Each structure stands twice: as structure tokens, then as C-alpha cells.
Amino acid sequence: MGKAIEAVALEKGHQIVFKIDVSNAGDFTQALADQADVAIEFTGPHSAVQNILKCIEYGLPVVSGSTGWLEEWNKVEAACKAKNSTLVYSSNYSIGVNLFFEINKQLAKLMDPYLNYDVSMTEIHHTEKKDAPSGTAISLAEQIIANLGRKNNWINDAACNPNEISIRSERIDPATGTHTVAYSSPIDTIEITHTAHTRQGFAAGAVLAAEFAANKKGVFTMKEVLGL
Ligand SMILES: NC(=O)c1ccc[n+]([C@@H]2O[C@H](COP(=O)([O-])OP(=O)(O)OC[C@H]3O[C@@H](n4cnc5c(N)ncnc54)[C@H](O)[C@@H]3O)[C@@H](O)[C@H]2O)c1
């Protein structure tokens, strides 16, 4: 993602002041942070929180796309607010997926009274992906839970209780990311699917979020970035 984001940012005329990866993580100092308008953080579940907290501490707006760390969301959000800093977080920066999120919410609202439909989800990614289910799948499940009265939990398993949404994770190369939400009744099935063809969509959305974050204070999602 770092390489894809760099390519989009340069193409849009931005300057990359520094690049941090696992080999030079110790070089990220206040002095370095002061040279930048915004940081874009796509590392992984085990490093995201410390990286985001460092940006917050340095007063550098941060756009994070790392997934698999949301159990620490409250701590990170509180730190951002306490420091009057800036965080944009999305489990998926693709503009198409964010439109898909809105369709998912609307569909859950429409299906709420029709109790003979059960909802389930599938997500397919490449075999290098470290977390399951995907952050995008968790976002989709949470949107369904907020809008469909009969579900209050999700489970990363094919089998589930009636109050749970089953999320099935498949790891197949070179899948870039497919998410399906299916409502099935004995009579028919209604499915919505988003398939990413390249990583370009994530990178374009992340750079858009960085442009948005550079002169804002607070905690935002792609919903605000895209004005949805
Ligand atoms: N939100 C989205 O739209 C979106 C899209 C794609 C991927 N992702 C997520 O972004 C993350 C990165 O994905 P990727 O495919 O680029 O992974 P990757 O493994 O190809 O790259 C991760 C990079 O992070 C660096 N890194 C690891 N630990 C670090 C640390 N402690 N400090 C600084 N840098 C560190 C590594 O050196 C590597 O360059 C994953 O969590 C993935 O699920 C999110």
C-alpha cells in the first residue's frame, strides 16, 4: 500500500517528506514530523496503534488504513481528542466501497421487517492478509447490526446463532478483496458484492483523506471525507 499511495501522491503533485517502515521506525521523531502536513499509516495490526499515537503526540494529522487493531479504538480516539489532533480512519479507503457501505446500510433497513431473510457475509482476500475477518467485513457487519434488529453480533464462522451474522473468510491468491452480503429466504436470495480489481482505489482514497485531514482537527471517517 505504501508504494501505491506514494505513486498517487506524487502524481497529484504532493511531496513525500519521509518514508518509515519496519527497518527505520526509530527515525520518526518530532523534528521529522514537523516537516510534514500529514502522515499516511498503512502498516498492520501489531504496529498501527503505536504509530498513530506517535503522530498524535507529535501533532501530525494521521490517516490510518491499518486493520485489525480496533479493540484499541477508544484509547486512540481519546488520545486524539485530548491532544486536539487529527485522525482519519477507514477500514477501506476505496470510494466504491464507501458507496457500497451506504447501500449496505440501506439494504439492512429495507430487510429489517422481512424476518424470513437471514443475512450472511463472505470476504475473499490474498493469502498474505494477516487478519480475518477483514476490517471491511467488520465494518459491513457493524452497519448491518445497527440497522437490522434481529442481529446483534458477528462470528467468523459458517455456523451461527440466529442473532449472529456469519462471516466466512477465504484466502485465495491473488484476490485484491471481495465482499458479499447475502440475504437468503426459502424463496430467494438478494446479494450485494463489491470486488476490488486493483489496490489503486485504496491509495486514491487515502490520498484524498490526507488532503482532507491536513487542515482539520478531530476524528473522521471516509463518510466525512466523501461528504456522504
Ligand atoms: N484501509 C484500507 O483501505 C486498506 C487497504 C489495503 C490494506 N489495508 C491494511 O493496511 C495494512 C498494510 O497492508 P499492506 O498490504 O501494505 O501490508 P505490507 O505488509 O505489504 O506492508 C506493511 C508495511 O508496514 C511496515 N511496518 C511494519 N511494522 C512497522 C512498524 N512498527 N513501524 C513502521 N512500519 C512498519 C513494513 O515494513 C511494510 O513496509 C494492513 O493492515 C492491511 O489490512 C487497508
CSV table of C-alpha atoms and ligand atoms in Angstrom, one decimal:
chain,number,residue,atom,x,y,z
A,1,MET,CA,0.0,0.0,0.0
A,2,GLY,CA,2.9,2.4,0.8
A,3,LYS,CA,4.2,2.2,-2.8
A,4,ALA,CA,0.7,2.6,-4.3
A,5,ILE,CA,0.0,5.6,-2.0
A,6,GLU,CA,3.4,7.2,-2.9
A,7,ALA,CA,2.6,6.8,-6.6
A,8,VAL,CA,-0.8,8.5,-6.3
A,9,ALA,CA,0.5,11.3,-4.1
A,10,LEU,CA,3.4,12.2,-6.4
A,11,GLU,CA,1.1,12.1,-9.4
A,12,LYS,CA,-1.2,14.6,-7.6
A,13,GLY,CA,1.8,16.9,-7.0
A,14,HIS,CA,2.4,16.2,-3.3
A,15,GLN,CA,5.9,15.8,-1.8
A,16,ILE,CA,6.9,12.7,0.2
A,17,VAL,CA,8.9,14.1,3.1
A,18,PHE,CA,9.8,10.8,4.6
A,19,LYS,CA,9.0,7.1,4.4
A,20,ILE,CA,9.0,4.9,7.6
A,21,ASP,CA,9.0,1.1,7.5
A,22,VAL,CA,9.9,-1.6,10.0
A,23,SER,CA,13.7,-1.0,9.3
A,24,ASN,CA,13.8,2.7,10.3
A,25,ALA,CA,10.8,3.1,12.6
A,26,GLY,CA,13.1,4.7,15.3
A,27,ASP,CA,13.8,7.6,12.9
A,28,PHE,CA,10.3,9.0,13.3
A,29,THR,CA,11.0,12.0,15.6
A,30,GLN,CA,9.2,15.3,16.4
A,31,ALA,CA,11.6,17.1,14.1
A,32,LEU,CA,10.8,14.8,11.2
A,33,ALA,CA,7.0,15.1,11.9
A,34,ASP,CA,7.3,18.9,11.9
A,35,GLN,CA,8.4,18.8,8.2
A,36,ALA,CA,5.1,17.1,7.1
A,37,ASP,CA,1.5,18.2,6.8
A,38,VAL,CA,0.1,14.8,7.3
A,39,ALA,CA,1.1,11.1,7.8
A,40,ILE,CA,-0.4,8.1,6.0
A,41,GLU,CA,-0.1,5.0,8.1
A,42,PHE,CA,-0.7,1.5,6.5
A,43,THR,CA,1.4,-0.9,8.5
A,44,GLY,CA,-0.6,-3.7,10.2
A,45,PRO,CA,-2.4,-4.9,13.3
A,46,HIS,CA,0.6,-5.0,15.6
A,47,SER,CA,2.2,-1.6,14.8
A,48,ALA,CA,-0.8,0.6,13.9
A,49,VAL,CA,-1.7,1.8,17.4
A,50,GLN,CA,1.9,2.8,18.4
A,51,ASN,CA,2.3,4.6,15.0
A,52,ILE,CA,-1.0,6.5,15.3
A,53,LEU,CA,-0.3,7.5,18.9
A,54,LYS,CA,3.1,8.8,17.9
A,55,CYS,CA,1.6,11.0,15.2
A,56,ILE,CA,-1.0,12.3,17.7
A,57,GLU,CA,1.8,13.0,20.2
A,58,TYR,CA,3.7,15.0,17.5
A,59,GLY,CA,0.6,16.9,16.5
A,60,LEU,CA,0.8,15.5,13.0
A,61,PRO,CA,-2.6,14.7,11.3
A,62,VAL,CA,-2.7,11.0,10.5
A,63,VAL,CA,-4.7,8.9,8.0
A,64,SER,CA,-4.6,5.3,9.0
A,65,GLY,CA,-5.7,2.3,7.0
A,66,SER,CA,-4.2,-0.5,9.1
A,67,THR,CA,-6.8,-3.1,10.1
A,68,GLY,CA,-7.1,-5.5,13.0
A,69,TRP,CA,-6.5,-3.1,15.9
A,70,LEU,CA,-10.0,-1.7,16.6
A,71,GLU,CA,-10.2,-3.2,20.1
A,72,GLU,CA,-8.0,-0.2,21.0
A,73,TRP,CA,-10.1,2.3,19.1
A,74,ASN,CA,-11.5,4.0,22.3
A,75,LYS,CA,-7.9,4.6,23.6
A,76,VAL,CA,-6.7,6.1,20.3
A,77,GLU,CA,-9.8,8.3,19.8
A,78,ALA,CA,-9.5,9.6,23.4
A,79,ALA,CA,-5.8,10.4,22.8
A,80,CYS,CA,-6.6,12.2,19.6
A,81,LYS,CA,-9.3,14.3,21.2
A,82,ALA,CA,-7.1,15.1,24.3
A,83,LYS,CA,-4.3,16.4,22.1
A,84,ASN,CA,-6.7,18.3,19.8
A,85,SER,CA,-5.1,16.3,16.9
A,86,THR,CA,-6.4,14.8,13.7
A,87,LEU,CA,-7.2,11.2,12.8
A,88,VAL,CA,-8.9,9.8,9.7
A,89,TYR,CA,-9.6,6.1,10.0
A,90,SER,CA,-11.3,3.8,7.5
A,91,SER,CA,-11.2,0.0,7.2
A,92,ASN,CA,-11.4,0.6,3.5
A,93,TYR,CA,-10.4,3.8,1.6
A,94,SER,CA,-11.9,2.8,-1.7
A,95,ILE,CA,-14.5,5.3,-2.9
A,96,GLY,CA,-16.5,2.4,-4.3
A,97,VAL,CA,-16.5,0.5,-1.0
A,98,ASN,CA,-17.7,3.6,0.8
A,99,LEU,CA,-20.6,3.8,-1.6
A,100,PHE,CA,-21.1,0.1,-1.0
A,101,PHE,CA,-21.3,0.8,2.8
A,102,GLU,CA,-24.2,3.2,2.2
A,103,ILE,CA,-26.0,0.6,0.0
A,104,ASN,CA,-25.4,-2.0,2.8
A,105,LYS,CA,-27.0,0.2,5.4
A,106,GLN,CA,-30.0,1.0,3.2
A,107,LEU,CA,-30.5,-2.7,2.4
A,108,ALA,CA,-30.4,-3.7,6.1
A,109,LYS,CA,-33.0,-1.0,6.8
A,110,LEU,CA,-35.2,-2.4,4.0
A,111,MET,CA,-34.8,-6.0,5.2
A,112,ASP,CA,-35.5,-5.2,8.8
A,113,PRO,CA,-39.2,-6.1,8.7
A,114,TYR,CA,-38.8,-9.2,6.5
A,115,LEU,CA,-37.9,-11.9,9.1
A,116,ASN,CA,-37.8,-14.8,6.7
A,117,TYR,CA,-34.5,-13.5,5.3
A,118,ASP,CA,-31.3,-14.4,7.1
A,119,VAL,CA,-28.1,-12.4,6.4
A,120,SER,CA,-24.6,-13.8,6.0
A,121,MET,CA,-21.3,-12.4,4.6
A,122,THR,CA,-18.3,-13.7,2.7
A,123,GLU,CA,-14.9,-11.9,2.2
A,124,ILE,CA,-12.1,-13.1,0.0
A,125,HIS,CA,-8.5,-11.8,0.1
A,126,HIS,CA,-5.0,-12.8,-0.8
A,127,THR,CA,-3.1,-15.3,1.4
A,128,GLU,CA,-0.7,-12.7,2.8
A,129,LYS,CA,-3.5,-10.9,4.6
A,130,LYS,CA,-2.8,-11.2,8.4
A,131,ASP,CA,-6.2,-10.5,9.9
A,132,ALA,CA,-9.6,-12.3,9.5
A,133,PRO,CA,-12.3,-11.3,9.0
A,134,SER,CA,-11.2,-8.2,7.1
A,135,GLY,CA,-11.7,-4.8,8.6
A,136,THR,CA,-14.1,-4.0,5.8
A,137,ALA,CA,-16.2,-7.1,6.6
A,138,ILE,CA,-16.3,-6.0,10.3
A,139,SER,CA,-17.5,-2.5,9.2
A,140,LEU,CA,-20.2,-4.1,7.0
A,141,ALA,CA,-21.3,-6.4,9.8
A,142,GLU,CA,-21.5,-3.4,12.3
A,143,GLN,CA,-23.6,-1.4,9.8
A,144,ILE,CA,-26.0,-4.4,9.5
A,145,ILE,CA,-26.2,-4.8,13.3
A,146,ALA,CA,-27.0,-1.1,13.6
A,147,ASN,CA,-29.9,-1.3,11.1
A,148,LEU,CA,-31.3,-4.9,11.3
A,149,GLY,CA,-33.0,-5.5,14.7
A,150,ARG,CA,-32.6,-9.3,14.6
A,151,LYS,CA,-28.7,-9.3,14.6
A,152,ASN,CA,-26.5,-8.1,17.5
A,153,ASN,CA,-23.2,-9.9,16.9
A,154,TRP,CA,-21.0,-11.3,14.2
A,155,ILE,CA,-18.9,-14.5,14.1
A,156,ASN,CA,-16.0,-15.5,11.8
A,157,ASP,CA,-17.5,-18.9,11.1
A,158,ALA,CA,-20.0,-20.5,8.7
A,159,ALA,CA,-22.2,-21.6,11.6
A,160,CYS,CA,-24.0,-19.1,13.7
A,161,ASN,CA,-26.8,-18.4,16.2
A,162,PRO,CA,-29.9,-16.6,14.9
A,163,ASN,CA,-28.7,-13.3,16.5
A,164,GLU,CA,-25.3,-13.6,14.8
A,165,ILE,CA,-24.1,-12.7,11.3
A,166,SER,CA,-21.8,-15.4,9.9
A,167,ILE,CA,-18.7,-14.0,8.1
A,168,ARG,CA,-16.9,-16.6,6.0
A,169,SER,CA,-13.2,-15.7,5.2
A,170,GLU,CA,-11.5,-17.2,2.2
A,171,ARG,CA,-7.8,-16.6,1.4
A,172,ILE,CA,-7.0,-17.1,-2.3
A,173,ASP,CA,-4.2,-15.5,-4.4
A,174,PRO,CA,-4.2,-13.0,-6.0
A,175,ALA,CA,-7.6,-11.8,-4.7
A,176,THR,CA,-7.5,-8.0,-4.1
A,177,GLY,CA,-10.7,-8.0,-2.0
A,178,THR,CA,-14.3,-9.2,-2.5
A,179,HIS,CA,-17.1,-8.6,0.0
A,180,THR,CA,-20.6,-10.1,-0.4
A,181,VAL,CA,-23.6,-9.6,1.8
A,182,ALA,CA,-26.4,-12.1,1.1
A,183,TYR,CA,-30.0,-12.1,2.4
A,184,SER,CA,-31.5,-15.6,1.9
A,185,SER,CA,-35.0,-16.8,2.4
A,186,PRO,CA,-36.5,-20.2,1.4
A,187,ILE,CA,-37.9,-18.3,-1.7
A,188,ASP,CA,-35.0,-16.3,-3.0
A,189,THR,CA,-31.6,-14.6,-2.3
A,190,ILE,CA,-30.6,-11.0,-2.6
A,191,GLU,CA,-26.9,-10.3,-2.8
A,192,ILE,CA,-24.7,-7.3,-3.0
A,193,THR,CA,-21.0,-7.7,-3.9
A,194,HIS,CA,-18.0,-5.3,-4.1
A,195,THR,CA,-14.9,-6.6,-5.9
A,196,ALA,CA,-11.7,-4.5,-5.9
A,197,HIS,CA,-9.7,-5.1,-9.1
A,198,THR,CA,-6.6,-3.2,-8.1
A,199,ARG,CA,-5.1,-1.5,-4.9
A,200,GLN,CA,-5.3,1.8,-6.8
A,201,GLY,CA,-8.7,2.6,-5.3
A,202,PHE,CA,-7.5,2.3,-1.7
A,203,ALA,CA,-4.5,4.5,-2.5
A,204,ALA,CA,-6.5,7.2,-4.2
A,205,GLY,CA,-8.9,7.3,-1.3
A,206,ALA,CA,-6.1,7.5,1.3
A,207,VAL,CA,-4.5,10.5,-0.5
A,208,LEU,CA,-7.9,12.2,-0.7
A,209,ALA,CA,-8.3,11.6,3.0
A,210,ALA,CA,-4.8,13.1,3.6
A,211,GLU,CA,-5.7,16.2,1.6
A,212,PHE,CA,-8.9,16.5,3.8
A,213,ALA,CA,-7.0,15.9,7.1
A,214,ALA,CA,-4.2,18.3,6.6
A,215,ASN,CA,-6.2,21.3,7.8
A,216,LYS,CA,-8.8,19.8,10.1
A,217,LYS,CA,-9.0,18.9,13.8
A,218,GLY,CA,-10.9,15.9,15.1
A,219,VAL,CA,-11.7,12.2,14.3
A,220,PHE,CA,-13.1,11.5,10.9
A,221,THR,CA,-14.0,8.6,8.6
A,222,MET,CA,-14.4,8.4,4.8
A,223,LYS,CA,-18.0,9.4,5.2
A,224,GLU,CA,-16.9,12.9,6.1
A,225,VAL,CA,-14.1,12.9,3.5
A,226,LEU,CA,-16.5,12.0,0.7
A,227,GLY,CA,-19.4,14.1,2.2
A,228,LEU,CA,-21.7,11.1,2.1
B,1,LIG,N1,-8.0,0.6,4.8
B,1,LIG,C1,-7.7,0.2,3.6
B,1,LIG,O1,-8.3,0.7,2.6
B,1,LIG,C2,-6.7,-0.9,3.3
B,1,LIG,C3,-6.4,-1.3,2.1
B,1,LIG,C4,-5.3,-2.3,1.9
B,1,LIG,C5,-4.7,-2.7,3.0
B,1,LIG,N2,-5.1,-2.3,4.3
B,1,LIG,C6,-4.3,-2.7,5.5
B,1,LIG,O2,-3.1,-1.9,5.6
B,1,LIG,C7,-2.1,-2.6,6.3
B,1,LIG,C8,-0.9,-2.8,5.4
B,1,LIG,O3,-1.2,-3.5,4.2
B,1,LIG,P1,-0.1,-3.8,3.1
B,1,LIG,O4,-0.7,-4.7,2.2
B,1,LIG,O5,0.5,-2.6,2.6
B,1,LIG,O6,1.0,-4.6,4.0
B,1,LIG,P2,2.5,-4.9,3.8
B,1,LIG,O7,2.9,-6.0,4.7
B,1,LIG,O8,2.8,-5.0,2.3
B,1,LIG,O9,3.2,-3.5,4.2
B,1,LIG,C9,3.3,-3.1,5.6
B,1,LIG,C10,4.5,-2.1,5.7
B,1,LIG,O10,4.5,-1.7,7.1
B,1,LIG,C11,5.8,-1.6,7.5
B,1,LIG,N3,5.8,-1.8,9.0
B,1,LIG,C12,5.6,-2.9,9.7
B,1,LIG,N4,5.7,-2.7,11.0
B,1,LIG,C13,6.1,-1.4,11.2
B,1,LIG,C14,6.3,-0.5,12.3
B,1,LIG,N5,6.3,-1.0,13.5
B,1,LIG,N6,6.6,0.8,12.0
B,1,LIG,C15,6.7,1.2,10.8
B,1,LIG,N7,6.4,0.5,9.7
B,1,LIG,C16,6.1,-0.8,9.9
B,1,LIG,C17,6.5,-2.8,6.8
B,1,LIG,O11,7.9,-2.5,6.8
B,1,LIG,C18,5.8,-2.7,5.4
B,1,LIG,O12,6.6,-1.8,4.6
B,1,LIG,C19,-2.8,-4.0,6.6
B,1,LIG,O13,-3.3,-3.9,8.0
B,1,LIG,C20,-3.9,-4.1,5.6
B,1,LIG,O14,-5.0,-4.9,6.1
B,1,LIG,C21,-6.0,-1.4,4.4
